[in-house]
Amino acid sequence: MSTAADGTPIDDWIEIHANGRVTVKTGKVELGTGLMTALAQIAAEELDVAVEDIDMAGPWTGRSPDEGYTAGSRSIKDGGAAIRRAAAEARQALLELATAQLGDALTVARGVITGPGGRRSYAELMGGKPFHRTIDGRAPLKHPESYSVVGTAVRRADIARKVNGLDGFVTDIRVEGMVHARVVRPRTFGARLVDVDTSALPDGVIVVRRNDFLAVVADREEVALAARAAIRPLWTDGHPLPPMDDLFGWMRRQVTDDSDLVSWPRSGDVAAGQRTIVRDYHWPFQAHASLAPSCAVADVRPDGAVVYTAAQGVYPLQRALAQLLDLPPASIEVIHREGSGCYGHNGADDAAADAAVISQELGRPVRVQWTRFDELVWARKGPAMTTRMTAELAPKGRIAFWSADIWTPTHGGRPARPDQLIAGRLRDGLAEPEATAYIGGGRNAQVDYDIAAQRVTMRWLRKPALPGSALRGLGATANTFANECFMDELAALAEVDPVEFRRRHLTDPRALAVLDAVTQACGWGLPLPAGRGRGFAYGRYDGTGAYVATVAEVSIVDNEARVERLWIAHDCGLIVNPDGLRNQIEGNLIQSLSRALIEQVRWDAGGLLCTEWDSYPILRFTQIPPLEVILIDRPDQPPVGAGEPATITTAPAVANAIAAASGVRLRQVPLGGQLR
Amino acid sequence: MFTINVNGVDHRVEAPGDAPLLFVLRNDLGLHGPQFGCGEEACGACKVLVDGAAVPSCRLPLQRVGAARVVTLEGLAEEGEPHPVQRAFSDEQAMQCGMCANGMIIEAVALVMRGNPTDDGIREALQDNLCRCGAHHRIVRAVRRAADELWR
Ligand code: FES
Ligand code: FES
């Protein structure tokens, strides 16, 4: 396998300083998952240094390698593989230096090489100089069986700082001469700014208005906030939205670009006694709802710019900002700083563009802090999807034919051009472009059940009802919801236990292993108290990623489903940091449970209705059930991402449990409130 | 001009009386513990201790602080030793992004100082503190650990 490191200089990835500390540079960003610690473990392992001796350097254009976006649960797989390769090459280079000085038969321990001629530390061997050597990908890699750092629960260095308020979030950046800005936007999209009444503004407020781009700026943050409340813009109506209660019907009536992911025709005739079953499943628009709204600081000068951002890709943002500001890309320094937990393409890029546009306008450094309104209304949404499932069930409880028709817009939309940034569209009067590529909606559209005749058709909407993009799991959430609820319905019609029904259609031993592990852990099949039910769901993320199997137990209290417990078995190959992995899985389960039960973006004719936490609630402490996480470690298998897989099976497991407990089959998310 | 006591030190700040304490702490005093999450007293990210009570600072006007003793995340440590709650959050790795950690720790400190809570009591006390990353169970474990250590 090739990595981003192959053919590049070691010095782009690893620096060994005279004081013995090691800097490891990555193009992957910390999204709040502990990625930097996991990458440091990989580097420490391959380089034979202590993990505490490593300082991770995050993305910074011109200084860190360009690894595109940090997304798609590929950070460990790709970013980790690159660092592993770079570290192995560095170790090889150090051994060659040591051979010249110390002779053969060398041993290495914690950054010190010992041989017949004595001992030298890495720092001594390097003498503060760079490696000047290209990574050719041939340096020997350690065998996972010999790992001593990878696979252990190393503690995150950032947490020790964060408990003391010491970590530098993007919100904490202050630069000399900086002013505070708030953007002013309606709760609709495509509205034009007709007029602005500034008569009630506090003293000392600057209004930045270009076309439909409107912002208020002040030396003090509370003045900018007060100005945002006092300014009276007059907007036109904006693009009409389809009626919310007809969203899924509207989606199915749109012009679509269709493509078959699979088309394996039936062979032979339909057997006697075969039944055809058709079911529809729906998934709503959902918000990232990061705990803190997006924030960015930009200092744009005539000859260049510095931008602090929590965006997922500093180089792609650099290129988009270059067009927006009409500056050469290399003159724009984009520096990543951690933001609130990031679960996809949220408002980070747009806030950076806002700050850049205002800073260019004023010729001063500007900090833009989005409000909760800005984040909930204007950050792109996880797109709604609607699916028609069809199956033919053969008499012996086998699926003879399976098909899915999936209506979805693209789950891409990351900014490469000004019209893909809010600031660009508003400032320059540009329309939101139509999708140029269809991304993400097909994740987990295809099941890995052993069914000979299948058809899976993507029906891509050219224009979504609301601006959308990647939200944790992308299409895999809605697709797994449809697939796994449908499997349960088929099992019930076949009068086969739902787990047994899946077992009959699975052959991959790793799939069967997660299924067995979770059903054993929960005691699947044991009698439950009255009013309780259990539901199961299985998936392999994006067809080639982690295997997950989830069981939910619910009770029905006052015509409402209460989730009592969730179990999950999780196999993402080699485990780099078991505690970090558990943390990720728990987070996925809680967030996806919140999405499954209560989350949906609402709107009316006047625009979006989710404008603060009350109108877009998420689960709170007392609503969160106990979780049981079973990790399956596979040191012989490459590590794949764990950022998203555990998200996809929660909603179907809960819906299946509700059906088991109440006899009512729910086919639309959010599942809460539907039994009344 | 107002004088407020933050983390045991009197600070003179030149800021409007209606400025939310959160902005004064962050922008005038350069503190980074309390974070802006909503500005609407709805998430807990901005909490500070005011005379020992955990309160949101995002809407608390500077002029109302008066002589109260304000303590932020940065001020919890004593003689360079982190507060047991801070240590427990680190020991339990009780966060993902950590944007909610300030409010969780501040609320937990106020809670464990009042007595030894049950696990349900911990969840009740943290009910108004939101976490989008789903670190809830770890947070409860961390508070449990700190409370047990203090009340053992
Ligand atoms: S920022 Fe104060 S409660 Fe949310
Ligand atoms: S850890 Fe990210 S919001 Fe709680």
PDB file of C-alpha atoms in Angstrom, chain A residues 378-564:
ATOM      1  CA  TRP A 378     -26.294  28.139   8.461  1.00  0.00           C
ATOM      2  CA  ALA A 379     -23.922  25.226   8.997  1.00  0.00           C
ATOM      3  CA  ARG A 380     -24.673  22.626   6.380  1.00  0.00           C
ATOM      4  CA  LYS A 381     -27.017  19.847   7.413  1.00  0.00           C
ATOM      5  CA  GLY A 382     -26.714  16.114   7.230  1.00  0.00           C
ATOM      6  CA  PRO A 383     -29.038  15.510   4.250  1.00  0.00           C
ATOM      7  CA  ALA A 384     -32.464  13.900   4.457  1.00  0.00           C
ATOM      8  CA  MET A 385     -32.863  10.613   2.595  1.00  0.00           C
ATOM      9  CA  THR A 386     -35.781   8.428   1.626  1.00  0.00           C
ATOM     10  CA  THR A 387     -35.597   4.806   0.565  1.00  0.00           C
ATOM     11  CA  ARG A 388     -37.864   2.194  -0.960  1.00  0.00           C
ATOM     12  CA  MET A 389     -36.845  -1.340  -0.145  1.00  0.00           C
ATOM     13  CA  THR A 390     -38.182  -4.331  -2.052  1.00  0.00           C
ATOM     14  CA  ALA A 391     -37.493  -7.988  -1.426  1.00  0.00           C
ATOM     15  CA  GLU A 392     -38.699 -11.376  -2.477  1.00  0.00           C
ATOM     16  CA  LEU A 393     -38.745 -13.834   0.341  1.00  0.00           C
ATOM     17  CA  ALA A 394     -38.374 -17.497  -0.560  1.00  0.00           C
ATOM     18  CA  PRO A 395     -40.293 -20.081   1.456  1.00  0.00           C
ATOM     19  CA  LYS A 396     -37.303 -21.336   3.443  1.00  0.00           C
ATOM     20  CA  GLY A 397     -36.556 -17.981   5.011  1.00  0.00           C
ATOM     21  CA  ARG A 398     -33.999 -16.909   2.417  1.00  0.00           C
ATOM     22  CA  ILE A 399     -34.006 -13.643   0.552  1.00  0.00           C
ATOM     23  CA  ALA A 400     -34.290 -14.431  -3.140  1.00  0.00           C
ATOM     24  CA  PHE A 401     -34.127 -10.867  -4.388  1.00  0.00           C
ATOM     25  CA  TRP A 402     -33.302  -7.542  -2.737  1.00  0.00           C
ATOM     26  CA  SER A 403     -33.528  -4.036  -4.082  1.00  0.00           C
ATOM     27  CA  ALA A 404     -33.203  -0.497  -2.805  1.00  0.00           C
ATOM     28  CA  ASP A 405     -34.114   2.807  -4.405  1.00  0.00           C
ATOM     29  CA  ILE A 406     -32.385   5.590  -2.536  1.00  0.00           C
ATOM     30  CA  TRP A 407     -33.244   9.261  -2.971  1.00  0.00           C
ATOM     31  CA  THR A 408     -30.531  11.539  -1.640  1.00  0.00           C
ATOM     32  CA  PRO A 409     -28.669  14.696  -2.524  1.00  0.00           C
ATOM     33  CA  THR A 410     -24.889  14.622  -2.414  1.00  0.00           C
ATOM     34  CA  HIS A 411     -23.298  14.484   1.031  1.00  0.00           C
ATOM     35  CA  GLY A 412     -20.350  16.451  -0.322  1.00  0.00           C
ATOM     36  CA  GLY A 413     -20.129  20.191  -0.672  1.00  0.00           C
ATOM     37  CA  ARG A 414     -16.791  21.028   0.834  1.00  0.00           C
ATOM     38  CA  PRO A 415     -15.672  24.384  -0.413  1.00  0.00           C
ATOM     39  CA  ALA A 416     -13.293  24.533  -3.342  1.00  0.00           C
ATOM     40  CA  ARG A 417     -14.625  27.771  -4.827  1.00  0.00           C
ATOM     41  CA  PRO A 418     -16.121  31.058  -3.573  1.00  0.00           C
ATOM     42  CA  ASP A 419     -19.674  30.065  -4.493  1.00  0.00           C
ATOM     43  CA  GLN A 420     -19.314  27.088  -2.169  1.00  0.00           C
ATOM     44  CA  LEU A 421     -18.625  29.411   0.758  1.00  0.00           C
ATOM     45  CA  ILE A 422     -21.452  31.381   2.370  1.00  0.00           C
ATOM     46  CA  ALA A 423     -19.355  34.557   2.386  1.00  0.00           C
ATOM     47  CA  GLY A 424     -18.626  34.177  -1.323  1.00  0.00           C
ATOM     48  CA  ARG A 425     -22.252  33.664  -2.250  1.00  0.00           C
ATOM     49  CA  LEU A 426     -23.537  36.558  -0.165  1.00  0.00           C
ATOM     50  CA  ARG A 427     -20.760  39.009  -0.973  1.00  0.00           C
ATOM     51  CA  ASP A 428     -20.742  38.374  -4.695  1.00  0.00           C
ATOM     52  CA  GLY A 429     -24.420  37.554  -5.222  1.00  0.00           C
ATOM     53  CA  LEU A 430     -23.654  34.012  -6.366  1.00  0.00           C
ATOM     54  CA  ALA A 431     -26.109  31.140  -6.378  1.00  0.00           C
ATOM     55  CA  GLU A 432     -25.442  27.901  -4.529  1.00  0.00           C
ATOM     56  CA  PRO A 433     -23.974  25.703  -7.279  1.00  0.00           C
ATOM     57  CA  GLU A 434     -25.564  22.443  -8.311  1.00  0.00           C
ATOM     58  CA  ALA A 435     -23.706  19.356  -7.220  1.00  0.00           C
ATOM     59  CA  THR A 436     -20.784  18.552  -9.490  1.00  0.00           C
ATOM     60  CA  ALA A 437     -20.209  15.147  -7.934  1.00  0.00           C
ATOM     61  CA  TYR A 438     -22.402  12.834  -5.939  1.00  0.00           C
ATOM     62  CA  ILE A 439     -20.694  11.889  -2.723  1.00  0.00           C
ATOM     63  CA  GLY A 440     -21.374   9.818   0.349  1.00  0.00           C
ATOM     64  CA  GLY A 441     -25.048   8.972  -0.101  1.00  0.00           C
ATOM     65  CA  GLY A 442     -24.122   5.510  -1.303  1.00  0.00           C
ATOM     66  CA  ARG A 443     -22.203   4.501   1.820  1.00  0.00           C
ATOM     67  CA  ASN A 444     -23.672   1.228   3.064  1.00  0.00           C
ATOM     68  CA  ALA A 445     -26.306   1.331   0.334  1.00  0.00           C
ATOM     69  CA  GLN A 446     -25.140  -2.123  -0.645  1.00  0.00           C
ATOM     70  CA  VAL A 447     -25.520  -4.793   2.011  1.00  0.00           C
ATOM     71  CA  ASP A 448     -22.914  -7.463   2.527  1.00  0.00           C
ATOM     72  CA  TYR A 449     -25.550 -10.140   2.918  1.00  0.00           C
ATOM     73  CA  ASP A 450     -25.232 -13.094   0.669  1.00  0.00           C
ATOM     74  CA  ILE A 451     -28.099 -12.486  -1.739  1.00  0.00           C
ATOM     75  CA  ALA A 452     -27.579 -13.595  -5.322  1.00  0.00           C
ATOM     76  CA  ALA A 453     -30.056 -11.254  -6.991  1.00  0.00           C
ATOM     77  CA  GLN A 454     -29.825  -7.596  -6.057  1.00  0.00           C
ATOM     78  CA  ARG A 455     -30.374  -4.141  -7.397  1.00  0.00           C
ATOM     79  CA  VAL A 456     -29.361  -0.976  -5.551  1.00  0.00           C
ATOM     80  CA  THR A 457     -30.148   2.270  -7.353  1.00  0.00           C
ATOM     81  CA  MET A 458     -29.021   5.704  -6.246  1.00  0.00           C
ATOM     82  CA  ARG A 459     -31.473   8.435  -7.238  1.00  0.00           C
ATOM     83  CA  TRP A 460     -29.376  11.551  -6.777  1.00  0.00           C
ATOM     84  CA  LEU A 461     -31.211  14.816  -6.315  1.00  0.00           C
ATOM     85  CA  ARG A 462     -29.551  17.655  -8.175  1.00  0.00           C
ATOM     86  CA  LYS A 463     -30.684  20.168  -5.587  1.00  0.00           C
ATOM     87  CA  PRO A 464     -31.348  19.406  -1.947  1.00  0.00           C
ATOM     88  CA  ALA A 465     -34.173  21.001   0.024  1.00  0.00           C
ATOM     89  CA  LEU A 466     -31.577  22.518   2.399  1.00  0.00           C
ATOM     90  CA  PRO A 467     -27.823  23.043   1.942  1.00  0.00           C
ATOM     91  CA  GLY A 468     -26.240  19.775   2.996  1.00  0.00           C
ATOM     92  CA  SER A 469     -22.881  18.131   3.362  1.00  0.00           C
ATOM     93  CA  ALA A 470     -21.043  15.467   5.317  1.00  0.00           C
ATOM     94  CA  LEU A 471     -22.386  14.642   8.764  1.00  0.00           C
ATOM     95  CA  ARG A 472     -21.007  11.668  10.666  1.00  0.00           C
ATOM     96  CA  GLY A 473     -21.715   8.491   8.729  1.00  0.00           C
ATOM     97  CA  LEU A 474     -23.046  10.353   5.682  1.00  0.00           C
ATOM     98  CA  GLY A 475     -25.479   8.119   3.792  1.00  0.00           C
ATOM     99  CA  ALA A 476     -24.487   5.115   5.885  1.00  0.00           C
ATOM    100  CA  THR A 477     -26.814   6.219   8.685  1.00  0.00           C
ATOM    101  CA  ALA A 478     -29.991   6.342   6.584  1.00  0.00           C
ATOM    102  CA  ASN A 479     -28.962   3.357   4.485  1.00  0.00           C
ATOM    103  CA  THR A 480     -28.214   1.143   7.461  1.00  0.00           C
ATOM    104  CA  PHE A 481     -31.480   2.276   9.028  1.00  0.00           C
ATOM    105  CA  ALA A 482     -33.377   1.139   5.932  1.00  0.00           C
ATOM    106  CA  ASN A 483     -31.397  -2.056   5.411  1.00  0.00           C
ATOM    107  CA  GLU A 484     -31.441  -3.269   8.981  1.00  0.00           C
ATOM    108  CA  CYS A 485     -35.056  -2.374   9.712  1.00  0.00           C
ATOM    109  CA  PHE A 486     -36.006  -4.131   6.505  1.00  0.00           C
ATOM    110  CA  MET A 487     -33.993  -7.215   7.457  1.00  0.00           C
ATOM    111  CA  ASP A 488     -35.932  -7.313  10.720  1.00  0.00           C
ATOM    112  CA  GLU A 489     -39.246  -7.015   8.946  1.00  0.00           C
ATOM    113  CA  LEU A 490     -38.283  -9.814   6.572  1.00  0.00           C
ATOM    114  CA  ALA A 491     -37.167 -11.997   9.483  1.00  0.00           C
ATOM    115  CA  ALA A 492     -40.517 -11.458  11.164  1.00  0.00           C
ATOM    116  CA  LEU A 493     -42.389 -12.392   7.990  1.00  0.00           C
ATOM    117  CA  ALA A 494     -40.179 -15.464   7.616  1.00  0.00           C
ATOM    118  CA  GLU A 495     -40.833 -16.248  11.286  1.00  0.00           C
ATOM    119  CA  VAL A 496     -37.145 -16.539  11.988  1.00  0.00           C
ATOM    120  CA  ASP A 497     -35.257 -14.965  14.892  1.00  0.00           C
ATOM    121  CA  PRO A 498     -33.787 -11.710  13.502  1.00  0.00           C
ATOM    122  CA  VAL A 499     -30.217 -12.582  14.483  1.00  0.00           C
ATOM    123  CA  GLU A 500     -30.535 -16.095  13.091  1.00  0.00           C
ATOM    124  CA  PHE A 501     -32.019 -14.625   9.904  1.00  0.00           C
ATOM    125  CA  ARG A 502     -28.934 -12.476   9.404  1.00  0.00           C
ATOM    126  CA  ARG A 503     -26.621 -15.353  10.239  1.00  0.00           C
ATOM    127  CA  ARG A 504     -28.152 -17.284   7.365  1.00  0.00           C
ATOM    128  CA  HIS A 505     -27.239 -14.475   4.991  1.00  0.00           C
ATOM    129  CA  LEU A 506     -23.692 -13.809   6.236  1.00  0.00           C
ATOM    130  CA  THR A 507     -20.499 -15.645   5.412  1.00  0.00           C
ATOM    131  CA  ASP A 508     -17.681 -13.249   6.385  1.00  0.00           C
ATOM    132  CA  PRO A 509     -16.185 -14.617   9.624  1.00  0.00           C
ATOM    133  CA  ARG A 510     -15.496 -11.119  10.982  1.00  0.00           C
ATOM    134  CA  ALA A 511     -19.151 -10.216  10.463  1.00  0.00           C
ATOM    135  CA  LEU A 512     -20.237 -13.371  12.249  1.00  0.00           C
ATOM    136  CA  ALA A 513     -17.770 -12.657  15.050  1.00  0.00           C
ATOM    137  CA  VAL A 514     -19.299  -9.251  15.919  1.00  0.00           C
ATOM    138  CA  LEU A 515     -22.751 -10.763  15.686  1.00  0.00           C
ATOM    139  CA  ASP A 516     -21.794 -13.565  18.078  1.00  0.00           C
ATOM    140  CA  ALA A 517     -19.942 -11.280  20.464  1.00  0.00           C
ATOM    141  CA  VAL A 518     -22.784  -8.843  20.939  1.00  0.00           C
ATOM    142  CA  THR A 519     -25.526 -11.434  21.194  1.00  0.00           C
ATOM    143  CA  GLN A 520     -23.545 -13.395  23.789  1.00  0.00           C
ATOM    144  CA  ALA A 521     -22.805 -10.272  25.792  1.00  0.00           C
ATOM    145  CA  CYS A 522     -26.447  -9.266  26.041  1.00  0.00           C
ATOM    146  CA  GLY A 523     -27.860 -12.756  26.391  1.00  0.00           C
ATOM    147  CA  TRP A 524     -29.874 -12.509  23.196  1.00  0.00           C
ATOM    148  CA  GLY A 525     -32.966 -14.679  23.301  1.00  0.00           C
ATOM    149  CA  LEU A 526     -33.312 -14.808  27.093  1.00  0.00           C
ATOM    150  CA  PRO A 527     -36.769 -13.851  28.338  1.00  0.00           C
ATOM    151  CA  LEU A 528     -37.341 -10.164  29.104  1.00  0.00           C
ATOM    152  CA  PRO A 529     -39.759  -8.461  31.467  1.00  0.00           C
ATOM    153  CA  ALA A 530     -43.109  -7.503  29.936  1.00  0.00           C
ATOM    154  CA  GLY A 531     -43.070  -4.292  27.931  1.00  0.00           C
ATOM    155  CA  ARG A 532     -39.441  -4.668  27.015  1.00  0.00           C
ATOM    156  CA  GLY A 533     -37.963  -5.569  23.671  1.00  0.00           C
ATOM    157  CA  ARG A 534     -34.597  -5.931  22.033  1.00  0.00           C
ATOM    158  CA  GLY A 535     -33.480  -5.045  18.559  1.00  0.00           C
ATOM    159  CA  PHE A 536     -30.374  -5.959  16.603  1.00  0.00           C
ATOM    160  CA  ALA A 537     -28.539  -4.294  13.727  1.00  0.00           C
ATOM    161  CA  TYR A 538     -25.341  -5.103  11.846  1.00  0.00           C
ATOM    162  CA  GLY A 539     -23.181  -3.206   9.386  1.00  0.00           C
ATOM    163  CA  ARG A 540     -19.723  -3.012   7.908  1.00  0.00           C
ATOM    164  CA  TYR A 541     -18.912   0.651   7.543  1.00  0.00           C
ATOM    165  CA  ASP A 542     -18.744   1.794   3.931  1.00  0.00           C
ATOM    166  CA  GLY A 543     -18.320  -1.798   2.779  1.00  0.00           C
ATOM    167  CA  THR A 544     -14.626  -2.031   3.656  1.00  0.00           C
ATOM    168  CA  GLY A 545     -14.368  -0.439   7.111  1.00  0.00           C
ATOM    169  CA  ALA A 546     -15.092  -1.554  10.656  1.00  0.00           C
ATOM    170  CA  TYR A 547     -17.627  -4.247  11.504  1.00  0.00           C
ATOM    171  CA  VAL A 548     -20.265  -3.286  14.047  1.00  0.00           C
ATOM    172  CA  ALA A 549     -23.205  -5.095  15.600  1.00  0.00           C
ATOM    173  CA  THR A 550     -25.508  -3.316  18.037  1.00  0.00           C
ATOM    174  CA  VAL A 551     -28.277  -4.486  20.341  1.00  0.00           C
ATOM    175  CA  ALA A 552     -30.726  -2.037  21.897  1.00  0.00           C
ATOM    176  CA  GLU A 553     -33.110  -2.803  24.731  1.00  0.00           C
ATOM    177  CA  VAL A 554     -36.143  -0.574  25.119  1.00  0.00           C
ATOM    178  CA  SER A 555     -39.092  -0.342  27.419  1.00  0.00           C
ATOM    179  CA  ILE A 556     -42.331   1.416  26.611  1.00  0.00           C
ATOM    180  CA  VAL A 557     -43.351   3.851  29.321  1.00  0.00           C
ATOM    181  CA  ASP A 558     -46.336   6.181  28.858  1.00  0.00           C
ATOM    182  CA  ASN A 559     -46.410   5.513  25.129  1.00  0.00           C
ATOM    183  CA  GLU A 560     -42.811   6.516  24.734  1.00  0.00           C
ATOM    184  CA  ALA A 561     -39.841   4.297  23.978  1.00  0.00           C
ATOM    185  CA  ARG A 562     -37.106   4.469  26.565  1.00  0.00           C
ATOM    186  CA  VAL A 563     -33.756   2.999  25.645  1.00  0.00           C
ATOM    187  CA  GLU A 564     -32.560   1.002  28.638  1.00  0.00           C
TER     188      GLU A 564
END
